Amino acid sequence: MHPILLIVFLPLLAAIVAGLTNKAAPSIFAKSITTGALFVSAALSWPIFLGFVGGTYEPTVVPVLKWVQSGTLTFDWALRVDTLTAVMLVVINTVSALVHLYSWGYMEEDPDQPRFFAYLSLFTFAMLMLVTADNLVQMFFGWEGVGLASYLLIGFWFKKPSANAAAIKAFVVNRVGDLGFMLGIFGTYLVFDTVSISEILAAAPGMSGATIGFLGYNVYTMDVLCILLFIGAMGKSAQLGLHTWLPDAMEGPTPVSALIHAATMVTAGVFMVVRLSPMFETAPIALGMVTFIGAATCIFAATVGTTQWDIKRVIAYSTCSQLGYMFFAAGVGAYGAAMFHLFTHAFFKALLFLGAGSVIHAMHHEQDMRYYGNLRKHIPLTFWAMMMGTLAITGVGIYHLGIGFAGFWSKDAIIEVAFARGTELGMFAFWMGVFAALLTSFYSWRLMFLTFWGKPRWIESEHIQHSVHKTPEQAGEDTTGGYHPHESPISMLVPLGVLSIGAVLAGQIFAPTFLDDAAFWGSSIFYNEPLIHAMHAVPYWVKYSALIVMLIGLFVAWLAYIKDTSIPAKTAEQLGPIYRFLYNKWYFDELYHYLFVVPAFWLGRQFWKLGDVGTIDRFGPNGIAWVVEKGSVGARKFQTGYLYSYALVMLLGLVAAITWVLF
Amino acid sequence: MEFPILSLMLAVPLAGAIACLFLGAQAARMTALLATLINLALGILLWMNFEIGGAQWQFVERAEIFAGFSYALGIDGIALMLIMLSVFLMPICVLASWDAITKRVGEYMSAFLLMEVLMIGVFAAQDLYLFYIFFEAGLIPMYLIIGVWGGDNRIYASYKFFLYTLLGSVLMLIAMMWMVNQAGTTDIPTLLNYDFDPSAQTWLWLAFFASFAVKMPMWPVHTWLPDAHVQAPTAGSVILAGVLLKLGGYGFIRFSLPMFPEASEQFAWLVYILSMIAVIYTSLVALVQNDMKKLIAYSSVAHMAIVTVGLFAFNVQGIEGAMMVMLGHGLVSGALFLCVGVIYDRLHTREIARYGGLAINMPKYALFFLLFTMASIGLPGTSNFIGEFLALAGIYKVSTLVTLVCTTGIILGAAYMLYLYRRVAFGEQKNADAAAMPDLNAREWAMLAPIAAAVLWMGVYPESFLAPMRQDIAALEARIARAAPDFDADNVIGTPREHNANYVAAAHGEEGAH
């Protein structure tokens, strides 16, 4: 039996067993079985990945079961293992296994643990189905499966109205993207007469320049297909326009945010574009769109991230922004770099989220950074883990020494490759990327300074007040309120430690493989060799630009949040409208509310009351009933029982009949 | 002549129906359950003996009665699947009525068994008039079930149901008489290959359409459905949504398309427009409903619109997809009505706001309800996805615009179903009586678990269901190919565009630092 079968189906099996036994067994049972399954999957994934790195592993497709055969539209359940899949396998299973372990500690007091672990494993299964898909429909299966798991996990605390709203929002906004994905699959099937990914990719170059009808317009075939598919990717990866669900998704438990909304599910869109890279390469307009949307999201989310107070929301916008990097890397044709950033980002962003979870755990569920401060001394291990994550995401590293944290290798590669591409959109992406790197540094250090430095501001927090039974007035001078944050249990610290290693070393070790090794990628992605050479040849100022802006961001954050803490409030006041615009996330939520939600409900009521009841029923069945009733009143008048009225009718009838016959 | 299994499948529930009239309440329940289970067993036997790839019409029985009218039965794969759906849902309906119906139980069970006879008869009939009799007589038991055992406003609902559906049928009967006169036979297999004059087809098609569109139901003749569902007892809703709504689709697939291909093409635009309106309109109406059954009823109209566009796509994917939607919707909406029934039996209200937080006190119920909710919004891995996906893939070949509009149904469907689920199962337990409701009992398990299994089976391995229909649908496609509408998404191979994948700005490279 091929190990991929175990890798994919063990989590499913664990999810079913844990979910169905639920509370019938002690929660330790569900926890052990799901976590055990994930560690086995992770352990089996690494040899496959390292096999591809070493060049000893051959791509293969493992058939599972027939699925659908309808005319020429056929697709089966099958598991595809190639380099791209192998990269995703280690990312998904490693992070998932660690998140399972972390949740032992984080969810310790929750009464619904079996359900939680079942959902986590179910998610992992769906994600694995997505990345092992050999055809577009199975990819869509995984795509929707992770959407379901995400919906369930965001709404895990289903008594909270905000969690329910966020869960529905995530599902419905994703469905908007899925509309594009589905149309993309239909169109692809129409053009290529198959939904098998390898067959499509082989035939794609032949379709360059072909045109097709779409909604009455005649457009380039490959562009319209790729744009439709990319709309799906935009939904799943929370790109500008369809990003509104991601920050709200932070309503879910923090381990969920780390696994689904940072490391794995949200990168599915990037994975899809990279998986279909030979197809996107024949669609220059679509690639331009990918670049533009990626760069725009990258900068948009970073600007919003600088103003948020909720620690998880800052990291959520940061995720959105980093996904933008991956997309514009793919858009300029550096698919290896996009995957590399996906890979390193999974480690350091999962680390940041789990670190934030550890902080929240220590601070009695308080998520507002305004009420943190000085935690460095109280939870030192969490602090150091978060520090590694911050150094990684801000891209600390020195080119000439050839050393750096994970983000240094992947983000700088993306910035350089956008510059090297040299097209107008490439340069746009380059400048947006550099500017976003500045903001990334600023908001990341802002987060660190607010949380771990300065004076404690804990007593302002309602959660802490509940814990210590004091109001700020009662606490007086002691702004800690007498609260003692405690370091997280070992089950939470071990994942932080492992991910810290990843955040420090993942870039250093794997940069040559992901960026420069064409043989590593093989035929699993479109590998653009000249572009990579050009990337290495960009001027020094480009290579150092990321480091320079990182230092500027660090300096500004230090100035504002350590040196003179009155600066942020003053700046916010001076920049009033701009600050509010950013703080309110560019008003996307409000805009969509009045543009879509309100009209949908209004139209629904109009159609129902005025359409169905007021028109169709009124003039239809009720109207006919009315006519029949009135008519029968009239008809009754003929049947009076008086002989002369019958005689009259007879006479009239006779006249009419004679007239008919004679004339 | 082989064993007359189809006649037996008609005879068993008929005998049961007669027996029930004379039995006490409990005996009638047992008799009905036994009769429906026997029929389910016969159905499985039928399926197992159905030869895939064999003769088009199997299990044929024929007895001449008078004047060309004959008692002729026989099924193809399409009919087989719909018969399976009917016999599968019937025992579940009996179980659903077990405690809920307390007055006139014998008559009630009798009406249900009669319903089963007529439904199997519709799908098995090979004589035009025999089909008509079964098709129309089905109204009567349903009319009684709503009118006698229904809710407070049952009389209005049952009249509306009866009048709407009868109106179209009269036109269909006239059309049938004309057809028999013209073709000289009442034999459906012969008529399937009879080419009517295209100008006559127009009128025949419209007459049949009047009947099928109401049965479907298509917008704007759908307004009987929400009322009928709301007033019907749970099992009545299950059969209504599960099987009776499929009669319209079956009619299109058996009569309109193969007998009048030219007219079908001529009126395809009408079907598309009505379907597009239905998807948007009824989905939005479903969004604002406060009554659970009404919400699901409106969602049925939207799903049936996918069936009609799929059928009128004139290609294999469209028609197979439409059939799969019919089967999937039959299971899923039936199950959703059962889910409503489960909590209605406990609290006696369908008002969504009276529930909330059921996931806390009824976790098993919440799991089933979630599964069927997800199936209803077409999550891959469930039955409805296969159907919707194929049907929409089929219509994409004809019109991208129609596909775009109909595919918005996946967004709106998610919105109204998840909104429903949230209000029923999630949130705080704000009503003490709803919070005190017990979880599923064994009888309710026995109703929901088989449907859940079937929904997943159909989603993961739909081949079991597609295989018997494949040959018949291929034949249908071949029959109507001559009239297939033009594609609006014609792909034209052009000169390859300049491939600039390896483009690198030269200016940047020169000042490079190696």
Short mmCIF file of C-alpha atoms in Angstrom, two decimals, chain B residues 338-339 341-343 346 358 361-369 372 437-449:
data_model
loop_
_atom_site.label_atom_id
_atom_site.label_comp_id
_atom_site.label_asym_id
_atom_site.label_seq_id
_atom_site.Cartn_x
_atom_site.Cartn_y
_atom_site.Cartn_z
CA LEU B 338 -38.20 14.94 8.28
CA CYS B 339 -35.81 17.07 10.29
CA GLY B 341 -40.99 17.04 11.50
CA VAL B 342 -38.77 15.73 14.29
CA ILE B 343 -38.80 19.04 16.11
CA ARG B 346 -41.89 17.98 19.99
CA LEU B 358 -30.56 22.68 19.52
CA ASN B 361 -29.61 19.39 23.78
CA MET B 362 -29.98 17.46 20.50
CA PRO B 363 -26.43 16.92 19.21
CA LYS B 364 -27.27 13.85 17.12
CA TYR B 365 -30.17 15.65 15.51
CA ALA B 366 -27.89 18.61 14.85
CA LEU B 367 -25.41 16.35 13.09
CA PHE B 368 -28.02 14.89 10.74
CA PHE B 369 -29.51 18.29 10.11
CA PHE B 372 -28.62 17.44 5.00
CA MET B 437 -36.52 18.62 23.88
CA PRO B 438 -34.95 15.15 23.91
CA ASP B 439 -32.57 13.97 21.20
CA LEU B 440 -33.49 11.52 18.43
CA ASN B 441 -35.24 8.30 19.42
CA ALA B 442 -34.76 4.94 17.73
CA ARG B 443 -37.62 5.47 15.28
CA GLU B 444 -36.17 8.79 14.16
CA TRP B 445 -32.75 7.22 13.80
CA ALA B 446 -34.28 4.61 11.54
CA MET B 447 -35.75 7.38 9.38
CA LEU B 448 -32.70 9.61 9.04
CA ALA B 449 -29.76 7.22 9.02
#
